[in-house]
Structures are given as C-alpha cells and as structure tokens.
PDB file of C-alpha atoms and ligand atoms in Angstrom:
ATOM      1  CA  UNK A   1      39.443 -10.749 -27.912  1.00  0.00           C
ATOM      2  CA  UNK A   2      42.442 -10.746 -29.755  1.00  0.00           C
ATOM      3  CA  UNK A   3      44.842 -12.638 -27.867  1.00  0.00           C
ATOM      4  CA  UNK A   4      48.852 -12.818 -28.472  1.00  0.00           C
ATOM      5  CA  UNK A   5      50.226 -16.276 -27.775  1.00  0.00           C
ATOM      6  CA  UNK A   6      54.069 -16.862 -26.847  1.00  0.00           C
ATOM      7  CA  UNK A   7      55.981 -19.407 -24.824  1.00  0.00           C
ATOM      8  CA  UNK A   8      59.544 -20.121 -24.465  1.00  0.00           C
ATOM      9  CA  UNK A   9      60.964 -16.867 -24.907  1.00  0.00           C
ATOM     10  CA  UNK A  10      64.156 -18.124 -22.715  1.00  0.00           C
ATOM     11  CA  UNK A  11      65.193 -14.348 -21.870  1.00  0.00           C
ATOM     12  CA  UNK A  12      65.735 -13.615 -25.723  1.00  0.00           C
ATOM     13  CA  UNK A  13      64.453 -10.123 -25.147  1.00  0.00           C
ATOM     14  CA  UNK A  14      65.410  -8.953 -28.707  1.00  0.00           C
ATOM     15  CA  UNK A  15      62.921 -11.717 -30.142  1.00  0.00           C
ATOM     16  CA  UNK A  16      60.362 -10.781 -27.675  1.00  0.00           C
ATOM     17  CA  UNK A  17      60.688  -7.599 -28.435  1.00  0.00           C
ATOM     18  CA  UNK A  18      60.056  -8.087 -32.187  1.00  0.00           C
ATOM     19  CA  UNK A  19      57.314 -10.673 -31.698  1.00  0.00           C
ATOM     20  CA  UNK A  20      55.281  -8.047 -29.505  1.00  0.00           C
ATOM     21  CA  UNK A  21      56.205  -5.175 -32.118  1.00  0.00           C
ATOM     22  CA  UNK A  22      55.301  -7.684 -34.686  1.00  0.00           C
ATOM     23  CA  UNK A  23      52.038  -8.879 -33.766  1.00  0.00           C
ATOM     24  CA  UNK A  24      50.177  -5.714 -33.420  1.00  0.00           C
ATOM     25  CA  UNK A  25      47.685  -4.110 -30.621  1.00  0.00           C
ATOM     26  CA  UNK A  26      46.371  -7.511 -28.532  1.00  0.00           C
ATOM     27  CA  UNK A  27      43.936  -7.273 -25.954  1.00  0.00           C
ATOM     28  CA  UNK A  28      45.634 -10.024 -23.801  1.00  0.00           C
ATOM     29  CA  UNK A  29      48.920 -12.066 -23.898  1.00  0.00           C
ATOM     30  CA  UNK A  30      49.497 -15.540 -22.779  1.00  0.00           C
ATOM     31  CA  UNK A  31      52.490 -16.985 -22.111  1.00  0.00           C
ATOM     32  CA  UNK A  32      53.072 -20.168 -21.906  1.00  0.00           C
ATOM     33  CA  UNK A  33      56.213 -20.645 -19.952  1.00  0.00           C
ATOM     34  CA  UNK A  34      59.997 -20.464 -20.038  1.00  0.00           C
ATOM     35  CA  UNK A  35      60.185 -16.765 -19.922  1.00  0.00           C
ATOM     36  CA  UNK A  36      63.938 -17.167 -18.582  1.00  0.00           C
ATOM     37  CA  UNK A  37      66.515 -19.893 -19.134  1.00  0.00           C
ATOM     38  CA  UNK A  38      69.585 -20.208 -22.015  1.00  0.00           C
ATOM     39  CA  UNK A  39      69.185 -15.868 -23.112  1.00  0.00           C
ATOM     40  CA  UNK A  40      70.953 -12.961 -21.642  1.00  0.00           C
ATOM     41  CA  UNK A  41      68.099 -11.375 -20.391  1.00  0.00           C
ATOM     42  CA  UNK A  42      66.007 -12.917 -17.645  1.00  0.00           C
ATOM     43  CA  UNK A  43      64.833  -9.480 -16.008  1.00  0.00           C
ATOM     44  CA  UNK A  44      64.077  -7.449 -18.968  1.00  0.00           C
ATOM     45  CA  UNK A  45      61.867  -9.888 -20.274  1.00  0.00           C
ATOM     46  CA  UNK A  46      59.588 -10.296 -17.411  1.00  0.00           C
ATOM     47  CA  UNK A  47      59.642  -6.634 -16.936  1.00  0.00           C
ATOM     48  CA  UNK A  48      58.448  -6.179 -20.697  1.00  0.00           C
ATOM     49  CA  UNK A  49      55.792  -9.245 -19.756  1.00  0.00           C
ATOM     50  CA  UNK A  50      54.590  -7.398 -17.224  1.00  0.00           C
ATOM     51  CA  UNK A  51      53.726  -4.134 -19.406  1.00  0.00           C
ATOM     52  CA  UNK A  52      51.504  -6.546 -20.952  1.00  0.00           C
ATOM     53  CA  UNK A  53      47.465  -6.097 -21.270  1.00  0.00           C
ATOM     54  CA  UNK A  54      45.805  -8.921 -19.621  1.00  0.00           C
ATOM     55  CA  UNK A  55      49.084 -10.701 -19.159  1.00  0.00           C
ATOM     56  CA  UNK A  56      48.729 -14.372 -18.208  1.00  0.00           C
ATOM     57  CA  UNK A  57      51.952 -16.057 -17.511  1.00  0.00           C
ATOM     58  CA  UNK A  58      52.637 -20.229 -16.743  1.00  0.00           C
ATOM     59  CA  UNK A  59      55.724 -21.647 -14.872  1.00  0.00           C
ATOM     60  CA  UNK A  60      57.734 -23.679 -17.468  1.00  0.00           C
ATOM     61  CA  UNK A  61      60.865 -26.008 -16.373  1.00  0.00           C
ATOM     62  CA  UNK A  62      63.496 -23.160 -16.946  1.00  0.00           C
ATOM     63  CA  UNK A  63      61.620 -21.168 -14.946  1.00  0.00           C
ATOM     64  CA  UNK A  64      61.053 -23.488 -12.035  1.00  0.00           C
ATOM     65  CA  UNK A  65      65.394 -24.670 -12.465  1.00  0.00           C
ATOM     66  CA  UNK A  66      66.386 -20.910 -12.058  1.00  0.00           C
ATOM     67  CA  UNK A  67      64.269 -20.330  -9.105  1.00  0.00           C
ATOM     68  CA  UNK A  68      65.453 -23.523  -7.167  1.00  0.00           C
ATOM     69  CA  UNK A  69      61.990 -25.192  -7.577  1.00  0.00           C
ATOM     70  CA  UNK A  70      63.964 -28.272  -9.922  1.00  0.00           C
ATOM     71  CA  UNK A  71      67.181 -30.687  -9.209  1.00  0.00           C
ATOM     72  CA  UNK A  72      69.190 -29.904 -12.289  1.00  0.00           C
ATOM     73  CA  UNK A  73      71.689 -32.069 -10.507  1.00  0.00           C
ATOM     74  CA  UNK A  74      70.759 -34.522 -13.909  1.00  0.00           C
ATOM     75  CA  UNK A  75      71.285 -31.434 -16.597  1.00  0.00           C
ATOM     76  CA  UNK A  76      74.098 -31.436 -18.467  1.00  0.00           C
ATOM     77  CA  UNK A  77      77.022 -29.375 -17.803  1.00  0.00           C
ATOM     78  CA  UNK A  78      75.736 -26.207 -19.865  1.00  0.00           C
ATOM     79  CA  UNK A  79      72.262 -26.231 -19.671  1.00  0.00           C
ATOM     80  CA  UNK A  80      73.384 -26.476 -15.804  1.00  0.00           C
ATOM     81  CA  UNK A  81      75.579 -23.555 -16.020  1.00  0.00           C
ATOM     82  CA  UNK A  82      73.162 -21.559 -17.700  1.00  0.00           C
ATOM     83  CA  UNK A  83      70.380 -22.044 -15.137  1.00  0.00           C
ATOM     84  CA  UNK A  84      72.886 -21.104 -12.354  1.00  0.00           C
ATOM     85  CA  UNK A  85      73.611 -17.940 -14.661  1.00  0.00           C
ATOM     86  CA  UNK A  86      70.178 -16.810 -14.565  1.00  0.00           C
ATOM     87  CA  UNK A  87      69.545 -17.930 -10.843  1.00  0.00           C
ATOM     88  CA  UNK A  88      72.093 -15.249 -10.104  1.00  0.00           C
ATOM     89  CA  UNK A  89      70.634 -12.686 -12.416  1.00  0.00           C
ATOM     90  CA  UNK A  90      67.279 -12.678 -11.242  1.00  0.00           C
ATOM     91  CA  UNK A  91      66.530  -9.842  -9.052  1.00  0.00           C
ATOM     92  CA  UNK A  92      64.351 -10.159  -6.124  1.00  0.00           C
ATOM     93  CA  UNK A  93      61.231  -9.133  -8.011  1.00  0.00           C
ATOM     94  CA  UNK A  94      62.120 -11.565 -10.723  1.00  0.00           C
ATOM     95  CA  UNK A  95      61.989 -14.603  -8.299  1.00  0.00           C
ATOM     96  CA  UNK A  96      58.757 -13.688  -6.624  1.00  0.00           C
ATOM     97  CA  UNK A  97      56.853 -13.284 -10.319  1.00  0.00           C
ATOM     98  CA  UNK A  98      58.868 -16.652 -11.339  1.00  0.00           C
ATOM     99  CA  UNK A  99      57.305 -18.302  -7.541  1.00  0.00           C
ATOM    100  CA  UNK A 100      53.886 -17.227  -8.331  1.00  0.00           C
ATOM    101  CA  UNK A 101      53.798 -18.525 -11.832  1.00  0.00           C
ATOM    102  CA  UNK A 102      50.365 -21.228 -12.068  1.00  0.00           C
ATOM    103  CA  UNK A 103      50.753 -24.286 -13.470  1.00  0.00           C
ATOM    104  CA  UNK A 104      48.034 -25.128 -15.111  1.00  0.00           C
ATOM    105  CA  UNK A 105      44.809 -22.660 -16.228  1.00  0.00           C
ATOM    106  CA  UNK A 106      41.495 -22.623 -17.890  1.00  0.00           C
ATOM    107  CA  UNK A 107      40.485 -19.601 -19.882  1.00  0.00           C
ATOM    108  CA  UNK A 108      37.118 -19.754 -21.509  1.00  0.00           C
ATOM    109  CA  UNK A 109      37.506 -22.963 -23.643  1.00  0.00           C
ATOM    110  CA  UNK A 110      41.415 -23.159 -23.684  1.00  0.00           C
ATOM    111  CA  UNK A 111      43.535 -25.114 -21.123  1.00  0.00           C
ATOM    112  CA  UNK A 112      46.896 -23.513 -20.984  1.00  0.00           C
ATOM    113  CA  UNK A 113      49.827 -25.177 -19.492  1.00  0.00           C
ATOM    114  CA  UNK A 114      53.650 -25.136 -20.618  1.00  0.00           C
ATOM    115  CA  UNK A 115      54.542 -29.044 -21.051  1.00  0.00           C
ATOM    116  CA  UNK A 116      50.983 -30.843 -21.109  1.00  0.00           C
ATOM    117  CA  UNK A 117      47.983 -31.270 -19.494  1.00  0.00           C
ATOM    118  CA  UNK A 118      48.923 -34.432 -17.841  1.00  0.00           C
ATOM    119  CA  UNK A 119      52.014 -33.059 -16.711  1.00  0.00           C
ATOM    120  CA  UNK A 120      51.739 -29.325 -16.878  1.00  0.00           C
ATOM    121  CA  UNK A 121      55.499 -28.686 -16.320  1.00  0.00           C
ATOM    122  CA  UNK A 122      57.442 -31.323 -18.027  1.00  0.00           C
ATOM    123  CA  UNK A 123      55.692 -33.661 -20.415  1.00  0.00           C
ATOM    124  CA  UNK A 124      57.065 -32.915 -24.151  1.00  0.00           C
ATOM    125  CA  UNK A 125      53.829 -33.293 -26.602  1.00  0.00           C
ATOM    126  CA  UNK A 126      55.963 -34.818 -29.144  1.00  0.00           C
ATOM    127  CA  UNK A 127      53.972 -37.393 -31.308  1.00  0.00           C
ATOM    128  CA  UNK A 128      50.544 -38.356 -31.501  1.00  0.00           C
ATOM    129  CA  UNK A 129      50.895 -40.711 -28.961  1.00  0.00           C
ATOM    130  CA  UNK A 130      51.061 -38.691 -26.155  1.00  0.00           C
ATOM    131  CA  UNK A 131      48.817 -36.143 -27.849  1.00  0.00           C
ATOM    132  CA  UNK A 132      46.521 -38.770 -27.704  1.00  0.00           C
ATOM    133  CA  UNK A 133      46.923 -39.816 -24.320  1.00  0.00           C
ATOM    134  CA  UNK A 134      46.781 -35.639 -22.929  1.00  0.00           C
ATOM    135  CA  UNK A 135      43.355 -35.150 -24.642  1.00  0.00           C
ATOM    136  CA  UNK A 136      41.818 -37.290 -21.853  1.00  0.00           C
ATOM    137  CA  UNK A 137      43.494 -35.099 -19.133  1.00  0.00           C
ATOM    138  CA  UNK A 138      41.411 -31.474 -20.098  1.00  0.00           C
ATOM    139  CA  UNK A 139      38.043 -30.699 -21.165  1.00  0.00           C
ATOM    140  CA  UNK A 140      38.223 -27.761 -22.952  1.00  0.00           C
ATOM    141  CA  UNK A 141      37.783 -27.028 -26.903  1.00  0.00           C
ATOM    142  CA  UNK A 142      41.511 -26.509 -27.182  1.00  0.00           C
ATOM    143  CA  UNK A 143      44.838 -26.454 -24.881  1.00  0.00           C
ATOM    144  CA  UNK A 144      47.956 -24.166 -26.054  1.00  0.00           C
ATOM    145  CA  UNK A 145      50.991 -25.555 -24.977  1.00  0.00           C
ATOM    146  CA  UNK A 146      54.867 -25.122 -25.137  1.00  0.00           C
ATOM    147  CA  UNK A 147      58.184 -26.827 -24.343  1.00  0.00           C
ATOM    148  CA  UNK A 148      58.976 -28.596 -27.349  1.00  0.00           C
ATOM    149  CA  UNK A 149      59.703 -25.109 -29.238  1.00  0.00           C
ATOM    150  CA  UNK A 150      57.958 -26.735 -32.120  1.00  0.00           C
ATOM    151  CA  UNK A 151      55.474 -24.567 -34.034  1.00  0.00           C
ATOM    152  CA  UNK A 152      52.831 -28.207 -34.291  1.00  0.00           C
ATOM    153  CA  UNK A 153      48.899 -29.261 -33.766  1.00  0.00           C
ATOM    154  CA  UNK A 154      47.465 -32.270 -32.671  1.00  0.00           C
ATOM    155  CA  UNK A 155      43.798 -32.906 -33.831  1.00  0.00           C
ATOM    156  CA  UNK A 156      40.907 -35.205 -33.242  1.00  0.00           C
ATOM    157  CA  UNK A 157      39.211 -35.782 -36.025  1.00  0.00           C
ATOM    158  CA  UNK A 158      35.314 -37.651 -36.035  1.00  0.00           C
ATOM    159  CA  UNK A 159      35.364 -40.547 -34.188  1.00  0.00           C
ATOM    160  CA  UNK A 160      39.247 -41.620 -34.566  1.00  0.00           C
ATOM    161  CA  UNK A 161      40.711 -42.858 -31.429  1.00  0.00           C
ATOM    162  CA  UNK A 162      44.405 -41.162 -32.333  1.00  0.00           C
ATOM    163  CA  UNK A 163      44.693 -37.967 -32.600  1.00  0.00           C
ATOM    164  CA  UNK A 164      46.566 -36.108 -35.962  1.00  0.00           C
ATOM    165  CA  UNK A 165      49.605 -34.143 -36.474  1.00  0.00           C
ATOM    166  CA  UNK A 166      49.516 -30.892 -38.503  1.00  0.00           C
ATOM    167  CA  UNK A 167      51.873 -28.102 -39.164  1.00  0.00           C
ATOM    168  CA  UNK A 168      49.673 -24.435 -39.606  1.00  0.00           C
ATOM    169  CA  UNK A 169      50.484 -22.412 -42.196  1.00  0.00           C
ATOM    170  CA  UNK A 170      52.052 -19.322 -41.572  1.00  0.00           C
ATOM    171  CA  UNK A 171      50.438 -15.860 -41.990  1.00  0.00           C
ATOM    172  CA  UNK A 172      46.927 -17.756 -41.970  1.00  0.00           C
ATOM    173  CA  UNK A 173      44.023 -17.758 -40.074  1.00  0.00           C
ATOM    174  CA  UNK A 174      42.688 -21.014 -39.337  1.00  0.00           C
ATOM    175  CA  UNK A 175      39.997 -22.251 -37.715  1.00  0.00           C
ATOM    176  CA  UNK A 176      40.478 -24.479 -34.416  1.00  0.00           C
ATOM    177  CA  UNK A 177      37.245 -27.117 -34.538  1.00  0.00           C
ATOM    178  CA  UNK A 178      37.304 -28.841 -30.980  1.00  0.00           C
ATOM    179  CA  UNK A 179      39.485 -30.766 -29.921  1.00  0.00           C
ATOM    180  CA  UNK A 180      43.334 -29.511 -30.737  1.00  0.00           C
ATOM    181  CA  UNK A 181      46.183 -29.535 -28.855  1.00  0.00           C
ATOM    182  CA  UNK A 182      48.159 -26.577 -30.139  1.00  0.00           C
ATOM    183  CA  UNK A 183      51.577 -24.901 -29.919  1.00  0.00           C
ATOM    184  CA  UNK A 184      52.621 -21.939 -31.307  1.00  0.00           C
ATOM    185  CA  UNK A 185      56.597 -22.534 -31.751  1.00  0.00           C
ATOM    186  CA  UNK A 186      58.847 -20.773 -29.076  1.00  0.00           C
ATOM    187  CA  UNK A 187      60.145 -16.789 -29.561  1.00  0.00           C
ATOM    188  CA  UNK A 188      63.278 -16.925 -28.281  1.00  0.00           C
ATOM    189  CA  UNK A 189      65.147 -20.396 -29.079  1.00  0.00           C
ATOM    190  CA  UNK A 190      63.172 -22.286 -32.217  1.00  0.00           C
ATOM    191  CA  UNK A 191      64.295 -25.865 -32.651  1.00  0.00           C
ATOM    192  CA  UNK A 192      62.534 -26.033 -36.396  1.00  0.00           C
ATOM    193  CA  UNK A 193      65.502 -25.111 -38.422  1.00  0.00           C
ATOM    194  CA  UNK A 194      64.222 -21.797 -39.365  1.00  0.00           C
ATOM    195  CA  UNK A 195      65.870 -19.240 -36.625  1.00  0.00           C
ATOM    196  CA  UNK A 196      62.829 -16.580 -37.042  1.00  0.00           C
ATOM    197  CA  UNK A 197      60.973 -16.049 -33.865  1.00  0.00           C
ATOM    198  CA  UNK A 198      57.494 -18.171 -33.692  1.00  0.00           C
ATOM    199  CA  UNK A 199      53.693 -16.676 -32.399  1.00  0.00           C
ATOM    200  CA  UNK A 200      50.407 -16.740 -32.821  1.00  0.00           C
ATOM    201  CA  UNK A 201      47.628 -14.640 -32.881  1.00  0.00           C
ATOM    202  CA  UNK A 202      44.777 -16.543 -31.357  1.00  0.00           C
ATOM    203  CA  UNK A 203      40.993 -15.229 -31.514  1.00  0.00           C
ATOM    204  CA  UNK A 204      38.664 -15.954 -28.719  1.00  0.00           C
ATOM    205  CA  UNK A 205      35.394 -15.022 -31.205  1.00  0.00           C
ATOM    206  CA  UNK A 206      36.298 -16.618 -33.922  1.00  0.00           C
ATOM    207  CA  UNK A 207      38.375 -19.229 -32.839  1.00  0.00           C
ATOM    208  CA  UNK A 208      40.905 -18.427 -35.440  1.00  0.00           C
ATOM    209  CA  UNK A 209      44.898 -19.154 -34.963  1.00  0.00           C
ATOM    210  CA  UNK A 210      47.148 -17.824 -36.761  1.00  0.00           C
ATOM    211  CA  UNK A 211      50.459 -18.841 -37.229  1.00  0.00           C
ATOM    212  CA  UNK A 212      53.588 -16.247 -38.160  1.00  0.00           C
ATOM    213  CA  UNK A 213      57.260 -15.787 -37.700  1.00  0.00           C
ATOM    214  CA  UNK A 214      59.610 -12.820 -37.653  1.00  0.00           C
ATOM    215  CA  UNK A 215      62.940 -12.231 -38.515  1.00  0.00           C
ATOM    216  CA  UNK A 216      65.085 -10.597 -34.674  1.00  0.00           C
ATOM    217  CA  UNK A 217      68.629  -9.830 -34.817  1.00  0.00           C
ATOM    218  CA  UNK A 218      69.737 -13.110 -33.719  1.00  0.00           C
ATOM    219  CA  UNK A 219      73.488 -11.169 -34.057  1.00  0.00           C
ATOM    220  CA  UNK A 220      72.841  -8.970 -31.519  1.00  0.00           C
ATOM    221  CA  UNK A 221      71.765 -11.504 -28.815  1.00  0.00           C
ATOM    222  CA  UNK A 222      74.630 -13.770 -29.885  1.00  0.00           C
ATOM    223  CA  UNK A 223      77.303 -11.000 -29.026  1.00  0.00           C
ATOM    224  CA  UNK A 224      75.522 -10.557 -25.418  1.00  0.00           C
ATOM    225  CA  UNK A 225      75.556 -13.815 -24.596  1.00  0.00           C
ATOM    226  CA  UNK A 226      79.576 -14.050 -25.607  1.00  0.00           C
ATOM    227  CA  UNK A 227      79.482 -11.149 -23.153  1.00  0.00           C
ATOM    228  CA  UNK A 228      78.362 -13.236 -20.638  1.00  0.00           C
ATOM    229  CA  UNK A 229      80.257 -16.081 -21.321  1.00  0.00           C
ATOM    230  CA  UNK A 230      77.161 -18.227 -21.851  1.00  0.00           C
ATOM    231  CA  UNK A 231      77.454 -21.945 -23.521  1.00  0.00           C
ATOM    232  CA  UNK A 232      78.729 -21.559 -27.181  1.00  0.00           C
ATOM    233  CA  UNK A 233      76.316 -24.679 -27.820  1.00  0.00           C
ATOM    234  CA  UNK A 234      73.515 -22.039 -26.898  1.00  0.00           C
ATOM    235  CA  UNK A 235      74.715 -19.464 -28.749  1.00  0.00           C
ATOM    236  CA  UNK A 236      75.675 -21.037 -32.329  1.00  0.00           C
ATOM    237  CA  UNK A 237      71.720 -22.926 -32.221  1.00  0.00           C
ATOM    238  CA  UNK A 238      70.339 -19.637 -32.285  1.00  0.00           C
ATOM    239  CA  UNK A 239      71.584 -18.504 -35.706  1.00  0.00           C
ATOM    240  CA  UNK A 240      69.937 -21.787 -37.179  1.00  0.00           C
ATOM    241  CA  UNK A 241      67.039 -22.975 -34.982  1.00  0.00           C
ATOM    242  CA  UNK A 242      68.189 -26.165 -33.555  1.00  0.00           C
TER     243      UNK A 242
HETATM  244 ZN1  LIG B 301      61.739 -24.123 -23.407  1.00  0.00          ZN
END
C-alpha cells in the first residue's frame, strides 16, 4: 500500500492542496494532526481530508485548542487569537470530525500519534533524548509522528542504548529497519528554513519512506490571512519556514 503521510497542515489549504497533487495516486493518507490552527482555512482542509482514500486522521494540540478540548489561557497573545479565530470558523461538522479525532493508533507495524508516544498530544520529539525515552512507550517497527514541523528520524541502531538523529534525503526512497521514530516535516507551516511544503510517501511492502518537498504559493495564503487579519508573526514565517 502506498500510503501518503502529512501532519501539521494548520489550515494551509493551498499547501495541502499541492502536497496531495504532488504526491500522486495513494491508496491511504495519514495524518498526523494539526489539520487546523495559524491558516485561513480550517474547513476546507478537513473537507479535502475527508475526500481522502483510507483517510486516517490524529487529534494534534491545535486541533484540540480550537475545539475547547485545551486551556490556551498560557498561549501567547497571537497564537491565542488565532485559535479563537478558527474556534469561530469551524462549522458544526468541523467540530464533530475535530471531537472524534484518536489519539493514538496502531496500523500494521506503525504507531501513529501527533506529539509522541508517551504523550500522544503534546510531547515535542526534539533530541535524542526523548527519542530515546518514547521508544520504550510503543512496540511497533516504526511510529510517524508530528508537532515539531521538523522533517527528522530517530534510529536505534544494534545494541546502542541512545537512539540517532538523521535527516532523509529528499526525493529518496529509504529503507526504515526497525526501530525509527519518524517525521515527515509539516505541509502547511515548516519551521526548517526552507518554506516548501514537507511529505512523505511511506510504503507498507517495502517499508520504504520517502522524503520530498514542494514549492505552494505561499503569496497567495499570505494575502488571505491579511484578509483575515491573522497575526503578522504567522504570516511573515510562512515565506521563510520559521
Ligand atoms: Zn503543529
């Protein structure tokens, strides 16, 4: 099965857009959370999610904040007014795909959660620390996670206690060996310094990943958001992936 992987598309529905254009026929797409949250376009994206084959979806913490599930009484000012922007966009059918998003899921050998296994909703994977520390919390090959928007891998290698870091190429199939923790970047708001949209094609056969990005027209969502009077902070990041 040829499965598309995306997470933290933070209603960027031009990037999404792309990203699914980009990637080709998939048999299935998993999401890893943060479909809404900082873009102009909660609703559209989860109705384009939803056109999805095989769609499997996880609740990330932008997801839970605009549906009331989080205090973001300890957000800053405009990540605060940006959840309470989309919490008044969503439409009803928006909140009740948002409520039923799982936290946690096992597909075949892949845990899938949006922050980490230990904490599905909010733990950032950042170093091999706490890499190290999630791979006792799932017993799968592999776990695909998001949240960090940071296109990374974490890898056990032989009989070394810490785990590795490793960037994948892009454009290349690789080949996961059990165990890796595993994120594909985020589509709508990348935080690598380079503004293209991140994915990955992952392939449940062959266990291959690979890694791409695709240009969007960042202009185009930048204008909407002015529209909307979103946070300039939000809307100046986008143009350089920060
Ligand atoms: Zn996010």
């Amino acid at each position: 099965m040829r499965v598309l992987v995306i997470t933290d598309i933070h209603s960027n529905l031009t990037a999404l857009e792309t990203v699914i254009k980009d990637a080709g026929k998939a048999d299935a797409v998993w999401c890893l959370g943060d479909v809404v949250g900082y873009g102009p376009y909660p609703n559209e994206c989860i109705t384009l999610l939803l056109e999805q084959p095989n769609l499997i979806c996880l609740l990330g913490n932008h997801d839970a904040a605009a549906i009331d599930m989080l205090d973001i009484s300890t957000f800053n000012p405009e990540a605060r007014k940006s959840v309470e922007w989309t919490h008044n966009r969503l439409s009803p059918e928006s909140e009740a795909f948002l409520l039923e998003r799982p936290k946690i899921i096992v597909q075949g050998n892949v845990t899938l959660s949006h922050g980490s296994p230990r904490h599905p909703v909010f733990e950032y994977i950042l170093d091999t620390r706490a890499a190290t520390e999630n791979f006792t919390h799932f017993d799968t090959d592999f776990c695909f996670i998001g949240h960090t928007h940071l296109p990374v891998m974490f890898y056990i290698e032989d009989t070394n206690y810490m785990s590795r870091l490793a960037i994948p190429p892009i454009n290349q199939a690789i080949v996961l060996k059990p165990r890796v923790i595993i994120n594909p970047g985020s589509v709508g708001q990348p935080r690598d310094r380079d503004p293209r949209a991140a994915y990955a094609i992952f392939d449940t056969v062959a266990n291959t990943w690979e890694y791409r990005r695709v240009e969007y027209d960042v202009n185009k969502v930048q204008q909407d958001m002015r529209s909307y009077n979103l946070p300039e902070r939000h809307i100046i990041r986008l143009e350089s992936g920060w």
